[in-house]
XYZ file of N, CA and C in Angstrom:
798
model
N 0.846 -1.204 0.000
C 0.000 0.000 0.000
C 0.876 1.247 0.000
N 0.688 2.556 -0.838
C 1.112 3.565 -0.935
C 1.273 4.273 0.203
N 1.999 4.694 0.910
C 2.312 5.190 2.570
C 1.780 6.116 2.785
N 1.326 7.358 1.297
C 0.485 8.558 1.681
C -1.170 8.071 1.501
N -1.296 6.882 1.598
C -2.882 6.567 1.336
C -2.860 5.716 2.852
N -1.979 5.378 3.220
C -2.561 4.527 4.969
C -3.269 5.424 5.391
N -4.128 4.873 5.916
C -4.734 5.340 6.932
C -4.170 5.369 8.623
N -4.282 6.263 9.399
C -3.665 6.187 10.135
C -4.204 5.320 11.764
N -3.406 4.941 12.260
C -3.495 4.048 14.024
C -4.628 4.826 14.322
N -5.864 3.915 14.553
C -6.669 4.202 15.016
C -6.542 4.758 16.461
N -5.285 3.737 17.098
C -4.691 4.372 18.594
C -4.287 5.464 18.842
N -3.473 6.344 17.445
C -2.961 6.941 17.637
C -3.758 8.366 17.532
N -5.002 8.015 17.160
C -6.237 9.508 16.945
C -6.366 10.374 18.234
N -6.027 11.481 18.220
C -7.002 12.033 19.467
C -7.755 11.683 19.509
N -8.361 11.594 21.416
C -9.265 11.559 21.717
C -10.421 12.406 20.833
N -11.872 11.995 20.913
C -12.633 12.504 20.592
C -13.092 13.841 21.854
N -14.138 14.642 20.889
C -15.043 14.922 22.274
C -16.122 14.293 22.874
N -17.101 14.537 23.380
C -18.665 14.062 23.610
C -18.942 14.424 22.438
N -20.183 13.138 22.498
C -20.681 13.395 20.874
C -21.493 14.346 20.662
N -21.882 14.884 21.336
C -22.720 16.506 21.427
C -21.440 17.578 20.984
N -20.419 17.664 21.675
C -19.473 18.373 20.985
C -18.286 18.478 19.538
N -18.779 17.030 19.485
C -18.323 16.419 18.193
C -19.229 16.899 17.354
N -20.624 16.714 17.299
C -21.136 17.433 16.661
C -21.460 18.936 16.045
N -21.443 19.621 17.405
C -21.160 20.936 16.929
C -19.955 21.513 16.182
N -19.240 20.835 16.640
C -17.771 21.024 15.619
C -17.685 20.713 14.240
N -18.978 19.794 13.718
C -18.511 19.916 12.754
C -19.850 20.572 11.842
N -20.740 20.953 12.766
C -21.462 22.122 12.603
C -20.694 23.419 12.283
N -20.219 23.612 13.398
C -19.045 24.791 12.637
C -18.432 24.633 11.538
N -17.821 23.930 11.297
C -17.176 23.504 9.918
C -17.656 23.561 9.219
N -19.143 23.252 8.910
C -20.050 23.090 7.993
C -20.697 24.627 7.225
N -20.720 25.562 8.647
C -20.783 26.942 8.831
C -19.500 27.782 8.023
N -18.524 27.361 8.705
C -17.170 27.898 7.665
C -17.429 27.837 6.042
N -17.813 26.748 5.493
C -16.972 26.347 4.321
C -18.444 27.600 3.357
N -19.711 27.466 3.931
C -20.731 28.471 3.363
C -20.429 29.473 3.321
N -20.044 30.182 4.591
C -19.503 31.846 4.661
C -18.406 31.859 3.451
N -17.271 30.913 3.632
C -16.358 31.311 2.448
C -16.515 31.146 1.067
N -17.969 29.846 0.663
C -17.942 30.297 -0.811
C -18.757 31.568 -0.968
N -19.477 31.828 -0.349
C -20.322 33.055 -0.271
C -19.455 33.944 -0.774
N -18.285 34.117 0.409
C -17.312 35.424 0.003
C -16.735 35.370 -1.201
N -16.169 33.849 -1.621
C -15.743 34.223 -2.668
C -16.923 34.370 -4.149
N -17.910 33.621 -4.404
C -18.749 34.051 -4.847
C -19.471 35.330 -5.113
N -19.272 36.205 -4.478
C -20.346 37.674 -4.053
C -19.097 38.132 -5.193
N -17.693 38.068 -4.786
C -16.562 38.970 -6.178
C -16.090 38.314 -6.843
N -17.107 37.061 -7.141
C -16.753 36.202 -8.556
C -16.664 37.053 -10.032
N -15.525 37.079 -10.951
C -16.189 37.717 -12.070
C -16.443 36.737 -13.492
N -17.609 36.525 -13.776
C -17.383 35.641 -14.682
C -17.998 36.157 -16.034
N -17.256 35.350 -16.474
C -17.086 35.575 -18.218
C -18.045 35.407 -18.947
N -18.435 36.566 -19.772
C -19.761 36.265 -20.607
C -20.212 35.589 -21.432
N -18.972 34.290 -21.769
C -19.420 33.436 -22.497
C -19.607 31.683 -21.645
N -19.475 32.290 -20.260
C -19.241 31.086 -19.655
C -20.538 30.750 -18.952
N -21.827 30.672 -19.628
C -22.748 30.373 -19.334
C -23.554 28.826 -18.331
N -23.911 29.130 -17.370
C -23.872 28.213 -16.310
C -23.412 27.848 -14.840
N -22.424 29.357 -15.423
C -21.366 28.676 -14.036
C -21.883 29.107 -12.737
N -22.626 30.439 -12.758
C -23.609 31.303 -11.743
C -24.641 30.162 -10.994
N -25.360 29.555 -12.265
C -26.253 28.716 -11.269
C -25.311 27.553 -10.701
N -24.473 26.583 -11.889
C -23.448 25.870 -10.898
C -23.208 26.120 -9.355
N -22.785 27.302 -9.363
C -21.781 28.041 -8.314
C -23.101 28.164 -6.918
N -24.266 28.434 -7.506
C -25.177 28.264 -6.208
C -25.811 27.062 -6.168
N -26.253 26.328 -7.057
C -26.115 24.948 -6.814
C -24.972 24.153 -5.262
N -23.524 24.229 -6.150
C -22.374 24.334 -5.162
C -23.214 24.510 -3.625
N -23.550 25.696 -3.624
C -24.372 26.445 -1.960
C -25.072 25.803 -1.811
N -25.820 25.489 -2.668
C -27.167 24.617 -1.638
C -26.870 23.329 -0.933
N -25.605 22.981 -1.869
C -25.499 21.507 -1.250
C -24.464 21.656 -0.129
N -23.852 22.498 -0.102
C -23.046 22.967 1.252
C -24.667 23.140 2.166
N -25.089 24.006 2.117
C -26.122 24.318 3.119
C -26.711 22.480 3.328
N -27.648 21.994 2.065
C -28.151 21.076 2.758
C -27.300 20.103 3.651
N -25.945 20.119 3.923
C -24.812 19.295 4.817
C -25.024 20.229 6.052
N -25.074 21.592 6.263
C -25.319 22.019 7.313
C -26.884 21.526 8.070
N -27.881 21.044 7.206
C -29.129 20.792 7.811
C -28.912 19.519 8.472
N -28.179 18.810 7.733
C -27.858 17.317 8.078
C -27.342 17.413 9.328
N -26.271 18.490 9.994
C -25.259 18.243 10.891
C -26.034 19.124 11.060
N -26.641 19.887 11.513
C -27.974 20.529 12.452
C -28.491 19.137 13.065
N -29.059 18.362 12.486
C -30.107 17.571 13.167
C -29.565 16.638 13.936
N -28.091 16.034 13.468
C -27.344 15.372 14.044
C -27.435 15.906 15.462
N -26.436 17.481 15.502
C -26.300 18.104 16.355
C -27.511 17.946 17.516
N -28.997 18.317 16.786
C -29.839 18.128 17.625
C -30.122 17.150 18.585
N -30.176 15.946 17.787
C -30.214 14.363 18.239
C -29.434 14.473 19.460
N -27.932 14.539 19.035
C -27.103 15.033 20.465
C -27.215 15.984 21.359
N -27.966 16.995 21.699
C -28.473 17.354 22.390
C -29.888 17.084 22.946
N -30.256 15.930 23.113
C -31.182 15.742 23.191
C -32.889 15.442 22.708
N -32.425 16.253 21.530
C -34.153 16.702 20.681
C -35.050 15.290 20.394
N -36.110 15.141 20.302
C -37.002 14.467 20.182
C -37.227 14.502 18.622
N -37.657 13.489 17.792
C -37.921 13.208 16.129
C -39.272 14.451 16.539
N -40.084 14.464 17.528
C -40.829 15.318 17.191
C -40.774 16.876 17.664
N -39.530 16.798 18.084
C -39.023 18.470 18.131
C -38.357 18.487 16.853
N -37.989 17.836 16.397
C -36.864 17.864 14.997
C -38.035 18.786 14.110
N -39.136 17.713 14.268
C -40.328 17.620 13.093
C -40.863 18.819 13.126
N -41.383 19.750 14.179
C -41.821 20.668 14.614
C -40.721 22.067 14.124
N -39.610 22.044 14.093
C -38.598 22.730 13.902
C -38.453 23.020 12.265
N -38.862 21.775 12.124
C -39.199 21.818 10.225
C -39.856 21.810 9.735
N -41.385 22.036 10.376
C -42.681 22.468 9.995
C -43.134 21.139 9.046
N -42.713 19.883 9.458
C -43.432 18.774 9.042
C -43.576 17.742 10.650
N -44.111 16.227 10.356
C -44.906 15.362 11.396
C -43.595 14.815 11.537
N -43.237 14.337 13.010
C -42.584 13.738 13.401
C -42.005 12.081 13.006
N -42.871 11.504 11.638
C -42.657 10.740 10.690
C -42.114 11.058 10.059
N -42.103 12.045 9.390
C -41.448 12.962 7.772
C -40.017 13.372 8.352
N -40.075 13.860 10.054
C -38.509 14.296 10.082
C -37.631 12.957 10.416
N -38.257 11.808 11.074
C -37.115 10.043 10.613
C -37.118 9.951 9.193
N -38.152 9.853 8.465
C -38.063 9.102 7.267
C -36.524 10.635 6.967
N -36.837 11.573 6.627
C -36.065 12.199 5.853
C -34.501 12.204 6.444
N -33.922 12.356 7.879
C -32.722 12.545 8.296
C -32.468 11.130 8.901
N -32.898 10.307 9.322
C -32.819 9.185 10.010
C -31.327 8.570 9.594
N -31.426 8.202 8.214
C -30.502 7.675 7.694
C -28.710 8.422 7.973
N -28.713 9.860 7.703
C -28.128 10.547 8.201
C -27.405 10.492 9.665
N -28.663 10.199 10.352
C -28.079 10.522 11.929
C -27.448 8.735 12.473
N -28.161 7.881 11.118
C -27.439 6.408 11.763
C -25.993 6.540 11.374
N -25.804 6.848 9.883
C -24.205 7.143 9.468
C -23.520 7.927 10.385
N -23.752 9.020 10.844
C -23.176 9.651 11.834
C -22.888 8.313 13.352
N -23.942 7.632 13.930
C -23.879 6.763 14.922
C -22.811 5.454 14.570
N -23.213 5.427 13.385
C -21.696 3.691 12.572
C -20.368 4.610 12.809
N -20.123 6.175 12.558
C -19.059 6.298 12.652
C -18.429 6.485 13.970
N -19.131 6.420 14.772
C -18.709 6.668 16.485
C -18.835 7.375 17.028
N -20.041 8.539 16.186
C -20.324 9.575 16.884
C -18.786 10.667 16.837
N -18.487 11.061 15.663
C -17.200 11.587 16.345
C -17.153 11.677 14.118
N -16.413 13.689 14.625
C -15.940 13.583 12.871
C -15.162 12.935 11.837
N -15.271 12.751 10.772
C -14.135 12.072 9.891
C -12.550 12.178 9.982
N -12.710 13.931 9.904
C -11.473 14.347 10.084
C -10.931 14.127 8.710
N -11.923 14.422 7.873
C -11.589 14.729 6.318
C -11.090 15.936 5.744
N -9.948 16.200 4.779
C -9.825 17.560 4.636
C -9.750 18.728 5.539
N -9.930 19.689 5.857
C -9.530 20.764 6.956
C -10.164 20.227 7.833
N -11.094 19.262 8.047
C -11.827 18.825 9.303
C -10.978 18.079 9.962
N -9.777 18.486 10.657
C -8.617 17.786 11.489
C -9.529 16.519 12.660
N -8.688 15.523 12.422
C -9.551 14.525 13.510
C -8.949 15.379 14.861
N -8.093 15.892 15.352
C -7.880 16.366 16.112
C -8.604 17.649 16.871
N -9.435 17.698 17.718
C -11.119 18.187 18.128
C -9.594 19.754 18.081
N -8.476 19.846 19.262
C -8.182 20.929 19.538
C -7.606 21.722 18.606
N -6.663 21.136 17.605
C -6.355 21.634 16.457
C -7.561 22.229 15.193
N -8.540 21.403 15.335
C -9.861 21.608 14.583
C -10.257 22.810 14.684
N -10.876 23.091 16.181
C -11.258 23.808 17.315
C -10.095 25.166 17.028
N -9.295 25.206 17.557
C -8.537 26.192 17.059
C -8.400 26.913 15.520
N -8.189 26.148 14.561
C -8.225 26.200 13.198
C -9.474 27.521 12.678
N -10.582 26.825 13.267
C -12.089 27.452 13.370
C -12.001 28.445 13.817
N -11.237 28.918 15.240
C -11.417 30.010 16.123
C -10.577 31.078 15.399
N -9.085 30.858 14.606
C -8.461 31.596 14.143
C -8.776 32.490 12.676
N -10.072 31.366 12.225
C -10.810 31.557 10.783
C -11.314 32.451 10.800
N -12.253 32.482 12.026
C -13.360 33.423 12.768
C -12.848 34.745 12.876
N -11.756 34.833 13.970
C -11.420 35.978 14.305
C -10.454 36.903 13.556
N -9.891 36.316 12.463
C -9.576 37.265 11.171
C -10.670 37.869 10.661
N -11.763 37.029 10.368
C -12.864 37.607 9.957
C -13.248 38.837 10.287
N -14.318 38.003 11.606
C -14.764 39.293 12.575
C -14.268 39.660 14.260
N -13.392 39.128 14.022
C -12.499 39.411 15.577
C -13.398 39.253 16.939
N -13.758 37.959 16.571
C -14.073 37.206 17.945
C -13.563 36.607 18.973
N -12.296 36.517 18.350
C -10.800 36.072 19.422
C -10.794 34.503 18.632
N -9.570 34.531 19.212
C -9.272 32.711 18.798
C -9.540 31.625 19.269
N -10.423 31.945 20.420
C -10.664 30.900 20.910
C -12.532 31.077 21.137
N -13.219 31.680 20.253
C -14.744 31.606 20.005
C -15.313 30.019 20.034
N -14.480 29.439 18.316
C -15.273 27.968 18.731
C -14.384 27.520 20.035
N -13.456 27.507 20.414
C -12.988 26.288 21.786
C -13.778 26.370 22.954
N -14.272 27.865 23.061
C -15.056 27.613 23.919
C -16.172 27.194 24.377
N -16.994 26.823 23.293
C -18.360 26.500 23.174
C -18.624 25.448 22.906
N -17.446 24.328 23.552
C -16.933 22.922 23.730
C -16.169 22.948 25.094
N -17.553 22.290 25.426
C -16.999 22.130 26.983
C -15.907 21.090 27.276
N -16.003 19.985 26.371
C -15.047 18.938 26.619
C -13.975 18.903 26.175
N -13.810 20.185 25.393
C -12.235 20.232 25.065
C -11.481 20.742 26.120
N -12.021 20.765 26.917
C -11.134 21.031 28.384
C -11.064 20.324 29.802
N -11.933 18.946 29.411
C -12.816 18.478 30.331
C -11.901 17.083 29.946
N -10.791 16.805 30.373
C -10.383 15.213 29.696
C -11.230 14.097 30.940
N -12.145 14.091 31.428
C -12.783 12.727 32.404
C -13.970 13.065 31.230
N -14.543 13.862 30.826
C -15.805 14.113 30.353
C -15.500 13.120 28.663
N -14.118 13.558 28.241
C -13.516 13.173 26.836
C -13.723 11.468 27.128
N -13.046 11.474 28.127
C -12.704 9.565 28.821
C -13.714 8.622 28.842
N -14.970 9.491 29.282
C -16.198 8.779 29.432
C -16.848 8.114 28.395
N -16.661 9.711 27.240
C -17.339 9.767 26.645
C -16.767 8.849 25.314
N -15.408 8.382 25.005
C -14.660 7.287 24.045
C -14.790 5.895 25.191
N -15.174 5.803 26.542
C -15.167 4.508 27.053
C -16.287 3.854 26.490
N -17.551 4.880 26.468
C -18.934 4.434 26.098
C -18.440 3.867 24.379
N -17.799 4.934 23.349
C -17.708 4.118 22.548
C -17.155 2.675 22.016
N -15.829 2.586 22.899
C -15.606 1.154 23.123
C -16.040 0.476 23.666
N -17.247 0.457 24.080
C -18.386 -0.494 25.014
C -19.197 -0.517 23.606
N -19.785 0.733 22.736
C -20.357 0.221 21.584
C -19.499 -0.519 20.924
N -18.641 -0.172 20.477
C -17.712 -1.539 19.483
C -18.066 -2.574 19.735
N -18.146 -3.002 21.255
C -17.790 -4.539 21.680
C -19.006 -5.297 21.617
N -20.164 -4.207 21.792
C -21.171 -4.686 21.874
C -22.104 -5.063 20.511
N -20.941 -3.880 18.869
C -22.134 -4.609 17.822
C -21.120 -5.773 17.472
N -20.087 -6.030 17.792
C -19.310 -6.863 17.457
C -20.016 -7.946 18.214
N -20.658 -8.363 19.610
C -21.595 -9.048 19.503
C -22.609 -9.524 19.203
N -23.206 -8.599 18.888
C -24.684 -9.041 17.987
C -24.638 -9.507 17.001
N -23.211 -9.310 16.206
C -22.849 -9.944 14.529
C -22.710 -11.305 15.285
N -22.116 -11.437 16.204
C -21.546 -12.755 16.696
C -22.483 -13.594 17.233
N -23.838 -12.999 17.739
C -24.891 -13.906 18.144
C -25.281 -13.888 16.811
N -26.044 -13.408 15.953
C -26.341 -13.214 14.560
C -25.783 -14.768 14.273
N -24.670 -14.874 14.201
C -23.904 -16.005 13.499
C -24.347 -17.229 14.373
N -24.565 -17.004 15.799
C -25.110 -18.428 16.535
C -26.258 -18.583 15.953
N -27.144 -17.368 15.977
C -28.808 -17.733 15.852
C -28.922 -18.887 14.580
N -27.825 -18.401 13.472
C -27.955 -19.119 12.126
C -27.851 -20.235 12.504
N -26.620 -20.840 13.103
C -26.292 -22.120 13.584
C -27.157 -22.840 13.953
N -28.302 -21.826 15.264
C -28.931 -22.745 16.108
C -30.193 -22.734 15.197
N -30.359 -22.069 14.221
C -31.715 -22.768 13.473
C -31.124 -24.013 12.178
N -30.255 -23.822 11.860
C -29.809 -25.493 11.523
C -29.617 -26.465 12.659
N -29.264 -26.185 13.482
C -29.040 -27.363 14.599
C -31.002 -27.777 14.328
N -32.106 -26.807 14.956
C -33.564 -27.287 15.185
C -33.876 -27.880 13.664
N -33.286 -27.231 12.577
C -33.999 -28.467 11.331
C -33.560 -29.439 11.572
N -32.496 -29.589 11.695
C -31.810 -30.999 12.151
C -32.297 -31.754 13.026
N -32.591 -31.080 14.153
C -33.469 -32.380 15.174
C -35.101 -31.981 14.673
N -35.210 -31.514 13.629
C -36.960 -32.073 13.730
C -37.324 -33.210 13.793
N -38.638 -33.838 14.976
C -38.982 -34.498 14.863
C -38.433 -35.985 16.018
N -37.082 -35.260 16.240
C -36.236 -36.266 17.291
C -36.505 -35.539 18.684
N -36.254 -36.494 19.960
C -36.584 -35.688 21.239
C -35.736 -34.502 21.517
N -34.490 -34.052 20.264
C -33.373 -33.082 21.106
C -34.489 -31.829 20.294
N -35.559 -31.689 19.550
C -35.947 -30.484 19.313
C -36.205 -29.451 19.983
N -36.893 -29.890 20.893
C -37.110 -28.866 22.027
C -36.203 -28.064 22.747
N -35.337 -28.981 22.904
C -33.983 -28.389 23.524
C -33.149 -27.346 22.167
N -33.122 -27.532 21.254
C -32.643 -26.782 20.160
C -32.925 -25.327 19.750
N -34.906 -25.787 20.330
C -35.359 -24.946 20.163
C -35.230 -23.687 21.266
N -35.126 -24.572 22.505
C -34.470 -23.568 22.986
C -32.932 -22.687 23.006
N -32.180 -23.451 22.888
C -31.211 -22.804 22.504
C -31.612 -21.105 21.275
N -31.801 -21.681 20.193
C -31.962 -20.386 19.319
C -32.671 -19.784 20.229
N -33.985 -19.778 20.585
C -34.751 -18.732 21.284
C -33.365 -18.086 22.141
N -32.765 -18.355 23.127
C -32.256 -18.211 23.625
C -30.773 -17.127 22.991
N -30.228 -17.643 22.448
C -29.742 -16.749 21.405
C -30.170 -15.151 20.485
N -31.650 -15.537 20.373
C -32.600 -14.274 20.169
C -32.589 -13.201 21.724
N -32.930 -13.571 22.784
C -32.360 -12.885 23.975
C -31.613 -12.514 23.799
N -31.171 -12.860 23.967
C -28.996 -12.625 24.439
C -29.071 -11.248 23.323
N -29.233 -11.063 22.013
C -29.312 -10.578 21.103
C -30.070 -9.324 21.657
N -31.122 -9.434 21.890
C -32.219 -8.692 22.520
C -31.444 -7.669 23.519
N -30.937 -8.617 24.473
C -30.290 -7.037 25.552
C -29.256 -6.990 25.086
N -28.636 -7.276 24.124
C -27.395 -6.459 23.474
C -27.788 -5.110 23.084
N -28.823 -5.083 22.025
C -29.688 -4.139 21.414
C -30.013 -3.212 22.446
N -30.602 -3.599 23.431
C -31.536 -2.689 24.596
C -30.271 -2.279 25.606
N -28.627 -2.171 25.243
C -27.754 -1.725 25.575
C -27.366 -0.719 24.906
N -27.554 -1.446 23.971
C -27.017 -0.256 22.843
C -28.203 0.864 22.844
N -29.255 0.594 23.291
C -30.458 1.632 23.229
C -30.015 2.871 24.396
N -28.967 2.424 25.381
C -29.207 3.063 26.422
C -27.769 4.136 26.328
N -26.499 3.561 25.675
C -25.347 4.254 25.771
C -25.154 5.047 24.119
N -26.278 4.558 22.985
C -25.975 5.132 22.195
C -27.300 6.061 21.405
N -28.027 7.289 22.400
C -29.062 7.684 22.510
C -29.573 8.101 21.097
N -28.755 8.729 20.130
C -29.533 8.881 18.569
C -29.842 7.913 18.312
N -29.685 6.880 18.110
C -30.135 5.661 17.508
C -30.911 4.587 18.541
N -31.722 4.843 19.880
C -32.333 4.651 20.797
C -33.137 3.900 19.916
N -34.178 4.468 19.459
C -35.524 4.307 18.758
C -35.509 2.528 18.088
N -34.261 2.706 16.950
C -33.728 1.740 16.217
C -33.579 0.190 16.634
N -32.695 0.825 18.047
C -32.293 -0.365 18.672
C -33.248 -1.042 19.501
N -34.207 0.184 20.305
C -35.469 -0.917 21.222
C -36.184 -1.733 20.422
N -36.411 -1.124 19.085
C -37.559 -1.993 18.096
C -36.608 -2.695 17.502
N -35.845 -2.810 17.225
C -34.957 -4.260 16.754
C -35.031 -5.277 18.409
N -34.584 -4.432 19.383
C -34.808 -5.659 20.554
C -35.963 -6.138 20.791
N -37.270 -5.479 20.476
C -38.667 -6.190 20.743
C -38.801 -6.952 19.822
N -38.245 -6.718 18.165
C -38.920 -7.958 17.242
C -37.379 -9.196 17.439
N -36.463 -8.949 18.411
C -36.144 -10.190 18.521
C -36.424 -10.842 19.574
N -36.782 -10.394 20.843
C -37.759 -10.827 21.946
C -39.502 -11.780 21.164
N -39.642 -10.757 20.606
C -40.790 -11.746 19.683
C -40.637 -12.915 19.120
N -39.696 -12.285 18.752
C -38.942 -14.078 17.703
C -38.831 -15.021 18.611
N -38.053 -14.568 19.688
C -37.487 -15.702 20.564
C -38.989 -16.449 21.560
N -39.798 -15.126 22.137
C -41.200 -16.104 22.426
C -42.334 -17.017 21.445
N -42.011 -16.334 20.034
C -42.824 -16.852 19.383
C -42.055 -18.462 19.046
N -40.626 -18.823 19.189
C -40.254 -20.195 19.000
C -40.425 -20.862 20.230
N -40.098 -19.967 21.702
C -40.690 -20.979 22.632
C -41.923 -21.465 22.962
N -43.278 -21.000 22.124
C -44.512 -20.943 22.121
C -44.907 -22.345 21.215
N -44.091 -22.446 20.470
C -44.148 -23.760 18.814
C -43.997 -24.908 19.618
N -44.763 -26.070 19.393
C -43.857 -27.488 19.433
C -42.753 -27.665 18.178
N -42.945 -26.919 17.333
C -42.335 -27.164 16.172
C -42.408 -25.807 14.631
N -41.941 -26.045 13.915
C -42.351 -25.317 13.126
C -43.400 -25.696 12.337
N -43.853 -24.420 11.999
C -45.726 -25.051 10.960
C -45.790 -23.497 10.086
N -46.501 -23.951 9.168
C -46.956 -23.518 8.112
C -47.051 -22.349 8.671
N -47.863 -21.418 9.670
C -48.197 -20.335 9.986
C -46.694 -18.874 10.150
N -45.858 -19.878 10.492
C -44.781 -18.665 10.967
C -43.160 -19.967 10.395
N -43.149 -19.758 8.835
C -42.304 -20.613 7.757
C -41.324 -20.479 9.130
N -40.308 -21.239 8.991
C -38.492 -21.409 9.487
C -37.730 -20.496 8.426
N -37.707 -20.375 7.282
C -36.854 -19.166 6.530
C -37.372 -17.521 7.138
N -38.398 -16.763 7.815
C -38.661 -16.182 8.348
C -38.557 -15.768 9.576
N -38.158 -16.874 10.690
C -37.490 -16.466 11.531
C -36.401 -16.730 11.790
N -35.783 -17.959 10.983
C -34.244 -17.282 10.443
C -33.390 -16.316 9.824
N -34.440 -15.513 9.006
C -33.682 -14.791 8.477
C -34.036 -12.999 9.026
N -35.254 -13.107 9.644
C -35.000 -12.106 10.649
C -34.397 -10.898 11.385
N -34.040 -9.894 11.161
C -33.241 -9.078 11.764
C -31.734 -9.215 11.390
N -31.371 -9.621 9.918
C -30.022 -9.863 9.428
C -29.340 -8.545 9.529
């Protein structure tokens, strides 16, 4: 592999912040990059035969802006907001604001809650943080330290500690659910296998059992990884279902196929 394309030690990343402050940071960022095409845009001079490039060029803006709406809502999520404060905020039903950002705020949750650190977006919160504050105050002389301060945890390293322990408790924990995932499969070949012999029952319990286990993984993850709350309780109730609806069966039957609750919550 090319040495300027590694990616770098995941060990070696700064700490993050809280994901509430992770977020706003890159709210700011998101804020930066608009103000500056703006500026440069407003003393664009373009050429009268270069037809297009005006709407291009605000095109360009909108899709900067719509990334700021995205990392608005994120932001929100992390502070707390409700899908139906979101919804209310955007003058649609608290359905319309999941269906539309949902997806958004899970990509944000797969990545750890915490920025890319793509391009000027330094993974490094204080260098970031600074970067921002120095942007600012050339501008409009807010001092250099405007964004650092409006991140509490960039000064707070137990608050920073907590807040990357919780994420290595998520790691470990979807890294289990793939890993029960992989039993559940097992244990519904093990029950075709004993259909019909006295070990079914017992088989059958096992998978059910496996569906649990699965279940408060989920309803863990509901509790330490709060944007994606919603996601995870209703994935833990339809595998709680699963798992009572096989201890309820003598067997499998026509009503509720075996490819259906095997394949289940993949």
């Amino acid at each position: 592999m090319d040495e300027t394309n590694e990616q770098p030690d995941e060990r070696a990343r700064p700490p993050a912040l809280t994901p509430v402050d992770e977020a706003m940071l890159a709210r700011a960022h998101a804020l930066m990059q608009i103000v500056e095409a703006g500026l440069r845009d407003v003393s664009e001079r373009y050429r009268d035969d270069d037809h297009g490039r005006v709407l291009r060029d605000a095109l360009f803006m909108q899709g900067l802006v719509d990334d700021l709406v995205n990392k608005a809502v994120i932001a929100e999520r992390e502070r707390g907001a409700s899908w139906t404060a979101i919804g209310n905020a955007a003058d649609i039903s608290r359905q319309s604001a999941h269906e539309r950002w949902n997806t958004k705020v899970a990509a944000w949750v797969l990545m750890g809650r915490q920025r890319s650190g793509i391009g000027r977006g330094e993974a490094d919160p204080v260098r970031h943080a600074q970067y921002l504050g120095e942007w600012l105050d050339a501008l409009v002389g807010k001092g250099r330290d405007a964004v650092s301060r409006l991140l509490p945890s960039l000064y707070d390293g137990a608050a920073r500690q907590e807040a990357n322990d919780r994420r290595a408790e998520v790691k470990r924990l979807r890294e289990r659910t793939e890993e029960l995932r992989r039993e559940c499969d097992a244990a519904y070949t093990a029950v075709m296998e004993a259909a019909g012999t006295e070990a079914a029952e017992e088989k059958q319990a096992v998978w059910a059992a496996r569906h649990f286990a699965r279940a408060e993984a989920f309803e863990r993850l509901a509790v330490i990884e709060e944007p994606a709350a919603v996601e995870h309780r209703r994935t833990a109730a339809t595998l709680r279902s699963i798992a009572e609806d096989i201890l309820r069966r003598d067997g499998l039957d026509s009503e509720t196929p075996a490819t259906t609750q095997k394949g289940a919550l993949q």
